[in-house]
mmCIF file of C-alpha atoms and ligand atoms in Angstrom:
data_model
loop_
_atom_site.group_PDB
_atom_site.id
_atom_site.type_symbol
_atom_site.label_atom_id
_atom_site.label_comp_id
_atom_site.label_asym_id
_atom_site.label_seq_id
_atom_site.Cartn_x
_atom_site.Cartn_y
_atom_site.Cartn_z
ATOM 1 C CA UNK A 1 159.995 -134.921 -202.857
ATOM 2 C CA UNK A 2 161.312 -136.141 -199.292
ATOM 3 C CA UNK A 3 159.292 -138.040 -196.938
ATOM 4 C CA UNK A 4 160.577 -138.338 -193.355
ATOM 5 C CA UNK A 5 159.629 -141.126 -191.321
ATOM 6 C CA UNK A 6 160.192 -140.534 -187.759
ATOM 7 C CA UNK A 7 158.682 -142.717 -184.610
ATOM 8 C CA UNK A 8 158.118 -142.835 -180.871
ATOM 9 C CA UNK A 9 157.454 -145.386 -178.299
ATOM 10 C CA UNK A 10 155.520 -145.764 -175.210
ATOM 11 C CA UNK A 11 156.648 -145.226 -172.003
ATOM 12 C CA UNK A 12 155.287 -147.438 -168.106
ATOM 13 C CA UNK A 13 156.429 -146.191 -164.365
ATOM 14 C CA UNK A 14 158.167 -148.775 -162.527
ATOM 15 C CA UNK A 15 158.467 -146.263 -159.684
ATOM 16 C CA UNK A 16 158.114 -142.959 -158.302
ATOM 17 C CA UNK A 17 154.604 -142.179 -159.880
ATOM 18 C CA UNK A 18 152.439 -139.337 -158.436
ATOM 19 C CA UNK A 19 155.658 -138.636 -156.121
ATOM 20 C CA UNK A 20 157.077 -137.024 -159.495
ATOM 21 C CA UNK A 21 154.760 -134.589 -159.406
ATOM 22 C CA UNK A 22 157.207 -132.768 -156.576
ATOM 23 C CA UNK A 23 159.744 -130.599 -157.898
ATOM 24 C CA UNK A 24 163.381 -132.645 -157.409
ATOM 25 C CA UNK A 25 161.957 -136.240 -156.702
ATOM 26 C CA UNK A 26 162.829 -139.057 -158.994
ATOM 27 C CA UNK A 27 160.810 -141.902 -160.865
ATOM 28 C CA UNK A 28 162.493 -144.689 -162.790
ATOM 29 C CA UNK A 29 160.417 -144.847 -166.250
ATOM 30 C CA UNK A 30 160.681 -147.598 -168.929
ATOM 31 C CA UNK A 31 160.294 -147.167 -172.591
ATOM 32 C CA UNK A 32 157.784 -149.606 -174.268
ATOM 33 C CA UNK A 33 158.555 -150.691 -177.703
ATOM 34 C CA UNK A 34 155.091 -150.138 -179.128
ATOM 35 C CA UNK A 35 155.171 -147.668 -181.928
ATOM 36 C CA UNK A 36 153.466 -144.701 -183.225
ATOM 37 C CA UNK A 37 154.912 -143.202 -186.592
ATOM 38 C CA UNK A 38 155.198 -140.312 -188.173
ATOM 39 C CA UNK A 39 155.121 -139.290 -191.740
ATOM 40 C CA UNK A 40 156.439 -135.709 -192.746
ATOM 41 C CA UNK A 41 156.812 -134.553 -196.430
ATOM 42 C CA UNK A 42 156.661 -130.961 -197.829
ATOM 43 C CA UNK A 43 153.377 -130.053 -199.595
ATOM 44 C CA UNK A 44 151.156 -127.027 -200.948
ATOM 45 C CA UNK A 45 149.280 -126.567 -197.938
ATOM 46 C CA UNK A 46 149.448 -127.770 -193.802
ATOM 47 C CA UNK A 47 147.318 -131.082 -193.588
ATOM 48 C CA UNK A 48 147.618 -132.975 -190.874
ATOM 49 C CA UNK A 49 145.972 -136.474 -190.109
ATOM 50 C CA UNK A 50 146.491 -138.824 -187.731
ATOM 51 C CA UNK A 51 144.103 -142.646 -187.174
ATOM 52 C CA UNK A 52 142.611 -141.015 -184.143
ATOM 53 C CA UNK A 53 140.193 -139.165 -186.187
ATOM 54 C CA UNK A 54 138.860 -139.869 -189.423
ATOM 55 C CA UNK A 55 139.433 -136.666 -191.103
ATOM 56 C CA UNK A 56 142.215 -134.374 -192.033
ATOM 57 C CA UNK A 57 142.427 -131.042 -191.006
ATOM 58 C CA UNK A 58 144.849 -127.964 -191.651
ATOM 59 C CA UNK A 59 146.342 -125.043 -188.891
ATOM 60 C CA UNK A 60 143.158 -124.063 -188.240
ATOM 61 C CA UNK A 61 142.090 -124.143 -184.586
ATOM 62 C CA UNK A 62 140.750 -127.688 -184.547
ATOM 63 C CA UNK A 63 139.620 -129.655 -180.754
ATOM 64 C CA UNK A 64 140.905 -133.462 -181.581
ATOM 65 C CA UNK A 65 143.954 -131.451 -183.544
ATOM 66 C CA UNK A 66 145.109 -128.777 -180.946
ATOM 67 C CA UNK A 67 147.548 -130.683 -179.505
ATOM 68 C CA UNK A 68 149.051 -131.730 -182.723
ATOM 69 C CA UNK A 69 148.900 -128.075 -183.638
ATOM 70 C CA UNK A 70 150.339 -126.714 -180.564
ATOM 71 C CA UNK A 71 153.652 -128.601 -180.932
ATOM 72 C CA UNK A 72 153.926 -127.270 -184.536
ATOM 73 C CA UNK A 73 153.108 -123.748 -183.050
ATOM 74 C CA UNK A 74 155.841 -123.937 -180.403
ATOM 75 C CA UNK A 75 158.599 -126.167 -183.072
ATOM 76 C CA UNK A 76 157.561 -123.223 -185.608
ATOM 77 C CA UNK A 77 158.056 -120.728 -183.314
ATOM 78 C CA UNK A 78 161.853 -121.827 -182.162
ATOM 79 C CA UNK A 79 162.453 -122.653 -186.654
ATOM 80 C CA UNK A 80 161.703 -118.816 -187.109
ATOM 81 C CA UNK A 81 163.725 -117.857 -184.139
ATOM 82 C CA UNK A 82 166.583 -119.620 -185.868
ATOM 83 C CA UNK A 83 165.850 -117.485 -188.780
ATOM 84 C CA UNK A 84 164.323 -120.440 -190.852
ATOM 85 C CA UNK A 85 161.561 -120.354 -193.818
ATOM 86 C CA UNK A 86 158.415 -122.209 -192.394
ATOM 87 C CA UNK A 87 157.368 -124.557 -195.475
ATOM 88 C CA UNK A 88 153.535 -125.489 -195.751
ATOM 89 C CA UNK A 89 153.699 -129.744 -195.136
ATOM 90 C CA UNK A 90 151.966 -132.883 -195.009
ATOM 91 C CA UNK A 91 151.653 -134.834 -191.712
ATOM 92 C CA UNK A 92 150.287 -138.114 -190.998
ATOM 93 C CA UNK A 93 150.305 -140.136 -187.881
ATOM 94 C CA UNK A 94 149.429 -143.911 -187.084
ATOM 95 C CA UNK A 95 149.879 -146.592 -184.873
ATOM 96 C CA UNK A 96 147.153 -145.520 -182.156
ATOM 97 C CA UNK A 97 148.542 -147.180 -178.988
ATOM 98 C CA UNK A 98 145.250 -148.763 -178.610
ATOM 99 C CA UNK A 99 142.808 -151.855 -179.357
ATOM 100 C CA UNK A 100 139.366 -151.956 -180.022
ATOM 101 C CA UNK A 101 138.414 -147.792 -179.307
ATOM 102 C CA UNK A 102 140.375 -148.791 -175.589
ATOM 103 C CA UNK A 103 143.875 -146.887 -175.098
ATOM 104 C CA UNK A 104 146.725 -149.024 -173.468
ATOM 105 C CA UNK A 105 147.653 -146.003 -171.312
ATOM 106 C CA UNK A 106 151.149 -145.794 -171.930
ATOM 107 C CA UNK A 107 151.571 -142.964 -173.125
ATOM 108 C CA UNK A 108 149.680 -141.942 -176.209
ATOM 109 C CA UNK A 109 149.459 -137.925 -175.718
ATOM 110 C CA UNK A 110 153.218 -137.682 -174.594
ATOM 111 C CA UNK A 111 154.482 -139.763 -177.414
ATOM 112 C CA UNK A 112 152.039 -137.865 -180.198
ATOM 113 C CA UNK A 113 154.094 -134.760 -178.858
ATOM 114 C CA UNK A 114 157.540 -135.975 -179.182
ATOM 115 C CA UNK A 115 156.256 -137.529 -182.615
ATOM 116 C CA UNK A 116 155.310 -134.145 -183.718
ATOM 117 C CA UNK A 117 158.715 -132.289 -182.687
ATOM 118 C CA UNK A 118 161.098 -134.877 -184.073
ATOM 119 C CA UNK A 119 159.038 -135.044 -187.172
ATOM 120 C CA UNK A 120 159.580 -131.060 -187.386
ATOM 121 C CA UNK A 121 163.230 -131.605 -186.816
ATOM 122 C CA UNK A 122 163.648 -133.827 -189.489
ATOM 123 C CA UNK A 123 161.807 -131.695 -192.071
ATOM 124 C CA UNK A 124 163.624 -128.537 -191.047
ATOM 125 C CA UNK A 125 166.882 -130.933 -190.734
ATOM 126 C CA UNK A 126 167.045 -129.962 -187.010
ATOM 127 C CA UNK A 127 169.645 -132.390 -185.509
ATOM 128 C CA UNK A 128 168.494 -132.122 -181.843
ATOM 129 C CA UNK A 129 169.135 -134.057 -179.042
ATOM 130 C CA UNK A 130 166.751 -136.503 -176.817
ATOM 131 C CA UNK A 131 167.309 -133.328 -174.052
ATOM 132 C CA UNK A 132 166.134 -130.657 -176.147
ATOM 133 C CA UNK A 133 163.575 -132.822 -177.887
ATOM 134 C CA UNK A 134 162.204 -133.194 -173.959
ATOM 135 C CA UNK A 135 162.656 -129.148 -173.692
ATOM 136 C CA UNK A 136 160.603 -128.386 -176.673
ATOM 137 C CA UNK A 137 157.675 -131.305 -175.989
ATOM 138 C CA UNK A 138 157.368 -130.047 -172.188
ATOM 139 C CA UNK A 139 157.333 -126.944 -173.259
ATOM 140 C CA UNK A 140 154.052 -127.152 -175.502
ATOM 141 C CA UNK A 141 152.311 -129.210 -172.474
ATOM 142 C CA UNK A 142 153.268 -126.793 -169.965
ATOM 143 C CA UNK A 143 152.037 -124.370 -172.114
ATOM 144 C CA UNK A 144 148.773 -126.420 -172.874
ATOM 145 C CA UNK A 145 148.074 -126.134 -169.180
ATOM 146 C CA UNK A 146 149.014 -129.916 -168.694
ATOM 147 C CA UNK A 147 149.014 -131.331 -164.796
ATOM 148 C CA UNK A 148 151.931 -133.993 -165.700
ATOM 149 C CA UNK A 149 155.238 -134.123 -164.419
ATOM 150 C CA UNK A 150 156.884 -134.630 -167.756
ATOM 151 C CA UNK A 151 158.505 -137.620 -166.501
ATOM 152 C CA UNK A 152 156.839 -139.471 -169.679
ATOM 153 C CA UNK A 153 157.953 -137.159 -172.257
ATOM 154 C CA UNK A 154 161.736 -138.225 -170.615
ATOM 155 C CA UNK A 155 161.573 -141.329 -171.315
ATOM 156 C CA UNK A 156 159.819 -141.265 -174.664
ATOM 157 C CA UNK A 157 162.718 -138.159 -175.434
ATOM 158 C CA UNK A 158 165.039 -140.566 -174.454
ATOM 159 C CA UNK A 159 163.841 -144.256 -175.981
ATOM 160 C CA UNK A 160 165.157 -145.403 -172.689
ATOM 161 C CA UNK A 161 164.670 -146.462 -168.965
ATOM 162 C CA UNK A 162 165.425 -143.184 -167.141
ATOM 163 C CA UNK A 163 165.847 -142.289 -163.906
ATOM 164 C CA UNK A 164 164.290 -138.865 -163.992
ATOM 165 C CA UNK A 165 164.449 -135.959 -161.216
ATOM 166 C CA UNK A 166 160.979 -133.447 -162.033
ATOM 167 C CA UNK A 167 161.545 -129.776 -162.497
ATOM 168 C CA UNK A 168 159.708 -126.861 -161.026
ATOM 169 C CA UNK A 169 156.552 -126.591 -163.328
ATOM 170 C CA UNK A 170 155.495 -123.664 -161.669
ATOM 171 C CA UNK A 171 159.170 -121.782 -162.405
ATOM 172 C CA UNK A 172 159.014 -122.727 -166.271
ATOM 173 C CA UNK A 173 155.313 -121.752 -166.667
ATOM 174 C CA UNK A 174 156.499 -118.081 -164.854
ATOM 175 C CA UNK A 175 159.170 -118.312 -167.384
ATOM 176 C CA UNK A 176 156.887 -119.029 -170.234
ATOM 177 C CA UNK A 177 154.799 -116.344 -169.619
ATOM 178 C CA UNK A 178 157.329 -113.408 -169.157
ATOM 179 C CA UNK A 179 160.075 -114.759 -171.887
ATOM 180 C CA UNK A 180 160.525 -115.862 -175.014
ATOM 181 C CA UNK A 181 160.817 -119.546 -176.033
ATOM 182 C CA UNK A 182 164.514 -119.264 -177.344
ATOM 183 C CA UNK A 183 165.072 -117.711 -173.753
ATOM 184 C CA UNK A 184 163.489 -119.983 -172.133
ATOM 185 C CA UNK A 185 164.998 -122.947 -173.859
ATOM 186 C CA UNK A 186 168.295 -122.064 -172.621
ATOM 187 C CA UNK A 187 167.690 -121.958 -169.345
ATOM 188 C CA UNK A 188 169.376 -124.422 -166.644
ATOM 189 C CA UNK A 189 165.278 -125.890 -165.510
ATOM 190 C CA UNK A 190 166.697 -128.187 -163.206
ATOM 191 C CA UNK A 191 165.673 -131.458 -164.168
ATOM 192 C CA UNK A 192 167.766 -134.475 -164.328
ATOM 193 C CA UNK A 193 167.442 -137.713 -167.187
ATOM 194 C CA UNK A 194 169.822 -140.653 -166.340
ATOM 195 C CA UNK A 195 170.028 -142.919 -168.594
ATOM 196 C CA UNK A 196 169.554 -146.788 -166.525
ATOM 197 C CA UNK A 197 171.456 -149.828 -168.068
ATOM 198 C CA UNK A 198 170.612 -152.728 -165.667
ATOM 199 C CA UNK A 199 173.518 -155.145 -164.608
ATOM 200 C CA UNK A 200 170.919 -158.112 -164.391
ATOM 201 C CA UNK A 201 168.528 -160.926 -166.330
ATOM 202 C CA UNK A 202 164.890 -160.176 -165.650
ATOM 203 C CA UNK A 203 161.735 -160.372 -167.804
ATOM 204 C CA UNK A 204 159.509 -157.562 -167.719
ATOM 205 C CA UNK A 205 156.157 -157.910 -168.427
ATOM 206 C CA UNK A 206 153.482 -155.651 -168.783
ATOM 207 C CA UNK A 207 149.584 -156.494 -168.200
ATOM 208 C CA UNK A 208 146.637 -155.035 -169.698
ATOM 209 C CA UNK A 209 143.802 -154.450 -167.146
ATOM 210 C CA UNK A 210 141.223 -152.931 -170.392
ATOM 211 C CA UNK A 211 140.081 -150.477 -168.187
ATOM 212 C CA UNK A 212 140.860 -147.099 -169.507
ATOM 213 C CA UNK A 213 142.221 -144.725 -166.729
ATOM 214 C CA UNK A 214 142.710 -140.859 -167.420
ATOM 215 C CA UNK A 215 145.794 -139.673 -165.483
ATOM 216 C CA UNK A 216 144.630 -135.967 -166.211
ATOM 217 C CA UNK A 217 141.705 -136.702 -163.526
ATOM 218 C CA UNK A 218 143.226 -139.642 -160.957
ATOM 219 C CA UNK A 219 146.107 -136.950 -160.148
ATOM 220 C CA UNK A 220 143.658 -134.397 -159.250
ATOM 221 C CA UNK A 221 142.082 -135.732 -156.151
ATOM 222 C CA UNK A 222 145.520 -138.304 -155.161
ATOM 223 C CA UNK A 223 147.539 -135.308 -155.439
ATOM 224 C CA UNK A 224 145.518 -133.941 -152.377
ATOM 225 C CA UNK A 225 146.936 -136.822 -150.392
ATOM 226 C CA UNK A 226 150.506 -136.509 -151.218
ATOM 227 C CA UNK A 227 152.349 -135.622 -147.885
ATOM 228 C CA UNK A 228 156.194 -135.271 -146.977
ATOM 229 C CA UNK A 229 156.227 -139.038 -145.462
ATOM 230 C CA UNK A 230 155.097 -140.564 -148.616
ATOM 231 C CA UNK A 231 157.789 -138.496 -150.660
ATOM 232 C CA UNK A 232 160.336 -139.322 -148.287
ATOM 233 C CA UNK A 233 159.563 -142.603 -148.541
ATOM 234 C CA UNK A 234 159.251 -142.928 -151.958
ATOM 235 C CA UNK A 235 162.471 -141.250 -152.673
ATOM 236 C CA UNK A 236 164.184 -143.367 -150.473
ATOM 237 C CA UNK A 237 162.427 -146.430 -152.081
ATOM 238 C CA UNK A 238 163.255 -145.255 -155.886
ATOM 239 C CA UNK A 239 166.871 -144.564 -155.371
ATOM 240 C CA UNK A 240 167.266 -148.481 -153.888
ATOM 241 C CA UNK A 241 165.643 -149.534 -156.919
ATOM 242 C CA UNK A 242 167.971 -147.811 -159.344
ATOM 243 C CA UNK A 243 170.909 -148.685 -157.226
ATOM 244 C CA UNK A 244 169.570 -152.488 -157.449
ATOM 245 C CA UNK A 245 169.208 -152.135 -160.994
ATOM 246 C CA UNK A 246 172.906 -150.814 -161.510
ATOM 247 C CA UNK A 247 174.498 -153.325 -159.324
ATOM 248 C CA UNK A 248 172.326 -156.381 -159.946
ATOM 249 C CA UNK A 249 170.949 -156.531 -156.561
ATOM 250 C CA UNK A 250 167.556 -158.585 -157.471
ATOM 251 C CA UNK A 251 166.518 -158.583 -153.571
ATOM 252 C CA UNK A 252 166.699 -155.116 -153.118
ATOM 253 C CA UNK A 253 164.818 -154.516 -156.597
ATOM 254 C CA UNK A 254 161.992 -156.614 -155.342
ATOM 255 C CA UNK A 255 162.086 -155.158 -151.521
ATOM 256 C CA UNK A 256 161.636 -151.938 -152.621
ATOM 257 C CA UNK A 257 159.454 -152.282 -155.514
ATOM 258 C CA UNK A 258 157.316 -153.754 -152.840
ATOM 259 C CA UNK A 259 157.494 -150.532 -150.894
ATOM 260 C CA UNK A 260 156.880 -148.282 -153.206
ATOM 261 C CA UNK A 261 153.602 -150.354 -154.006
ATOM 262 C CA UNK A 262 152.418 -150.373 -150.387
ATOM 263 C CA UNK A 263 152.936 -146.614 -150.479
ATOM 264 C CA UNK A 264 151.048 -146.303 -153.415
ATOM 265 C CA UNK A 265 148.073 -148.230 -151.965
ATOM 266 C CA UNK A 266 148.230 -146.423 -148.785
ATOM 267 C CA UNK A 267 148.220 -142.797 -150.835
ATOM 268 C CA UNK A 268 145.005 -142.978 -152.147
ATOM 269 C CA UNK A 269 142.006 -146.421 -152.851
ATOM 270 C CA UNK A 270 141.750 -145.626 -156.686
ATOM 271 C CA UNK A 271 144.887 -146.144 -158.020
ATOM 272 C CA UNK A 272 144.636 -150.344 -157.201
ATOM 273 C CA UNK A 273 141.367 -151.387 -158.732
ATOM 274 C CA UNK A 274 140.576 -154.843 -158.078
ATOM 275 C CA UNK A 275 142.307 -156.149 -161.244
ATOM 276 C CA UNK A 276 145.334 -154.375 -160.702
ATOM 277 C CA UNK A 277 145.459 -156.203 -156.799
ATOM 278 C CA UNK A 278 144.782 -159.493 -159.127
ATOM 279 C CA UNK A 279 147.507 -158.530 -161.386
ATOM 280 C CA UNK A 280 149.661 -158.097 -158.465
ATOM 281 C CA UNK A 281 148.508 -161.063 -156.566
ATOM 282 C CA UNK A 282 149.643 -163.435 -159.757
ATOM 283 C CA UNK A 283 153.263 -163.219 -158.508
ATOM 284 C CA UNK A 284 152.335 -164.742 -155.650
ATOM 285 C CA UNK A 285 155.235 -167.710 -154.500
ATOM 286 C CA UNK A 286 157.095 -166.954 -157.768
ATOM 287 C CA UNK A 287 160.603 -164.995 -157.776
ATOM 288 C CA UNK A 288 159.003 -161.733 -159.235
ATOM 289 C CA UNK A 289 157.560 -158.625 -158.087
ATOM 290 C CA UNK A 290 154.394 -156.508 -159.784
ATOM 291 C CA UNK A 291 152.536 -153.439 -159.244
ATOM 292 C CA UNK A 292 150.623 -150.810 -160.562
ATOM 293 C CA UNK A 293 152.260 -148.753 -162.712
ATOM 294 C CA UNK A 294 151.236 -144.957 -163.170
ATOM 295 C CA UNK A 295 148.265 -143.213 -162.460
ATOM 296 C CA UNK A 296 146.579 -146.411 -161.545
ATOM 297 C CA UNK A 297 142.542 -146.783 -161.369
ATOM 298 C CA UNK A 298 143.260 -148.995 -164.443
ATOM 299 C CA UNK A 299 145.542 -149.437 -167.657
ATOM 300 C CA UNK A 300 148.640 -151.505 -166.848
ATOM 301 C CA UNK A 301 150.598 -153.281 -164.061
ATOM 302 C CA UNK A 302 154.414 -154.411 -164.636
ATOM 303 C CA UNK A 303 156.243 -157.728 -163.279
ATOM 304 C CA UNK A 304 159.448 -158.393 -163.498
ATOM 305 C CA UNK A 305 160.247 -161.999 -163.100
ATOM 306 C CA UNK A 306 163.622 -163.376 -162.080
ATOM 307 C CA UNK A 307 162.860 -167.226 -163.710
ATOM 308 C CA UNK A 308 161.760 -167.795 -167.527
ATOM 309 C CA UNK A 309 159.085 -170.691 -165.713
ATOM 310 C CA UNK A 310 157.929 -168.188 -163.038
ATOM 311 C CA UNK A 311 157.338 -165.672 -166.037
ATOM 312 C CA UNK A 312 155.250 -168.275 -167.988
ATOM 313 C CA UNK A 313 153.202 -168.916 -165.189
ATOM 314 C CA UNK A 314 152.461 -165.166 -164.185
ATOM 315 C CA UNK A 315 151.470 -164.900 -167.892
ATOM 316 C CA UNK A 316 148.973 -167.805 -167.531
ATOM 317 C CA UNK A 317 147.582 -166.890 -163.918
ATOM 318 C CA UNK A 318 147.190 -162.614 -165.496
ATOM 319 C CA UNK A 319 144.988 -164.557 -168.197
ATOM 320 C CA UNK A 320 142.853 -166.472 -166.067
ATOM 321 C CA UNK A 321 142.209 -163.598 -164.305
ATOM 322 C CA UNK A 322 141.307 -161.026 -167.414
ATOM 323 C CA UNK A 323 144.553 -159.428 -167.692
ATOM 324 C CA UNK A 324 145.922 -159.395 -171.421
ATOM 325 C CA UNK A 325 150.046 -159.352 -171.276
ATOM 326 C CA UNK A 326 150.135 -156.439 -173.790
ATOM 327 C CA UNK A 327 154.170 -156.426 -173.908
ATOM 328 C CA UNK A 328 157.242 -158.993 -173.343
ATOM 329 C CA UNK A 329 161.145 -157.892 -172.825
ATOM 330 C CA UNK A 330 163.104 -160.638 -171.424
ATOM 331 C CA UNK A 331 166.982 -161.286 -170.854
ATOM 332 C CA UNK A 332 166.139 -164.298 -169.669
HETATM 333 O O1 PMV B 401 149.315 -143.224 -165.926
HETATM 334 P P1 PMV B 401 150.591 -142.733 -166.509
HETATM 335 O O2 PMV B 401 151.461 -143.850 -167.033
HETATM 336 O O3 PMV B 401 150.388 -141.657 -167.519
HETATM 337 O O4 PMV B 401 151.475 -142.099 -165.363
HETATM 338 C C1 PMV B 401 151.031 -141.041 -164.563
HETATM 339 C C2 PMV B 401 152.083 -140.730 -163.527
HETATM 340 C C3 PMV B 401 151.704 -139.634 -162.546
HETATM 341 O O5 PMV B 401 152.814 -139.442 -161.681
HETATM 342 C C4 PMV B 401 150.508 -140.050 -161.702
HETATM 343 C C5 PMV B 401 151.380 -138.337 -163.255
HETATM 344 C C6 PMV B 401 152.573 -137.707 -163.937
HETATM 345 O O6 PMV B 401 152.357 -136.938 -164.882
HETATM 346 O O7 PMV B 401 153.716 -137.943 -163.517
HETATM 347 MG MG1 MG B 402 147.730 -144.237 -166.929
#
């Protein structure tokens, strides 16, 4: 018997966050190596587990489950389309992105989708690509009723730091409900995923406030505030920052990083808590730049430091303050 191992990272905003939420603006988003796995392997009957939950369940409508069980719906759904045999399989996830019952909010419910779809593809030897992989996962949240922008599930589809331009949610879910998936699937949706190498040395580091934050329930009340200044703004500010990133410019990375923080802070007084200002506050003097990153009102911030010394010391001054560096990439 084949198993299939398949596995998905995290992803963190450095930019662009609740702005994505507009059809055609851009956020930069970086993968996080942190790792959830999947194990796929045919069996006699569907059971699926994963270390959320303690139990095992089958197809059956099940609450923890249906999210799980909606991506197998919708991956199920495009297999028969393709005039496939559906074969009854075990599938077990692990590698909570958590610690101690507390989620590290970077991602957990957009990589268990992606999980779930390439796991599907590689039991039904599906070769698909990152972009339909994306298709397919934002598909089964839109469906879902989700409030995201997707741009996670781009980044996660992708393993990569993406610049990615949202779609019209509202135009897909129309879609959804008059069309069939395989019709839907192949329609232009108007997104764009750019793949971002940078041309320069930094660290990145990510802190841990330990404060869960539920991005489901910050958007609803910031997205109230939104208004065409901050978009403007923040579009201006997020192309400057991939443009620094592709041509090295460190100054204008940290300029505009700044900006998009300040507009952050000025959109709405949840999204920096006090540890996130403390997280930001540790760059203070050093040649980096940190913010919140994502929905805010807890979970992570993000530095990237310029100087391997200036690094160690934002790492030292987070920890004095109660922020846990949860992640390390440097090229320095
Ligand atoms: O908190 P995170 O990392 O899940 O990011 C949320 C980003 C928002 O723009 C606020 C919402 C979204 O789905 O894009
Ligand atoms: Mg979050």
């Amino acid at each position: 018997m084949t198993k299939h191992l398949v596995k998905t990272g995290g992803k963190l905003y450095l930019a662009g966050e609740y702005a994505i939420l507009t059809p055609g603006q851009q956020a930069l988003i970086k993968n996080i190596p942190i790792y959830l796995s999947g194990q796929i392997e045919p069996a006699l009957s569907y059971q699926l587990y994963s270390d959320m939950f303690d139990y095992e369940v089958g197809l059956e409508a099940e609450d923890n489950y249906s999210l799980i069980q909606e991506t197998i719906a919708v991956v199920h759904d495009f297999i028969k389309g393709q005039g496939l045999k559906l074969r009854p399989f075990r599938l077990s996830i692990t590698g909570k992105l958590e610690k101690g019952g507390k989620k590290f909010g970077i991602g957990s419910s957009g990589s268990v989708t992606v999980l779930v779809v390439k796991a599907l593809a590689s039991f039904y030897q599906q070769d698909w690509t990152a972009d339909f992989i994306f298709k397919l996962a934002s598909y089964t949240l839109l469906k879902r009723g989700d409030n995201g922008s997707m741009g996670d599930l781009a980044c996660i589809a992708y393993e990569d730091l993406v610049l990615y331009r949202a779609f019209d949610r509202e135009q897909v879910r129309t879609w959804i409900a008059e069309e069939g998936l395989s019709q839907v699937l192949a329609r232009d949706w108007g997104y764009q995923i750019e793949p971002i190498e940078p041309a320069l040395d930094f660290d990145f580091l990510v802190g841990w406030t330990g404060q869960p934050a539920i991005s489901k329930e910050m958007i609803v009340p910031v997205k109230s505030a939104i208004g065409p200044d901050f978009l403007e703004l923040t579009q201006v500010a997020v192309e400057a920052i991939a443009r620094g990133l592709k041509t090295g410019d460190k100054e204008l990375i940290k300029s505009s990083l700044l900006e998009v923080s300040r507009l952050l802070k000025d959109l709405h007084p949840a999204i920096y808590t006090k540890e996130l200002l403390d997280l930001q506050a540790a760059v203070e003097g050093l040649d980096a730049v940190a913010k919140s990153s994502g929905s805010g009102g807890g979970d992570c911030g993000i530095a990237l430091s310029f100087n391997p010394v200036h690094s160690q010391e934002i790492i030292e001054r987070w920890r004095k303050a109660g922020i846990e560096l949860l992640f390390r990439q440097g090229s320095l």
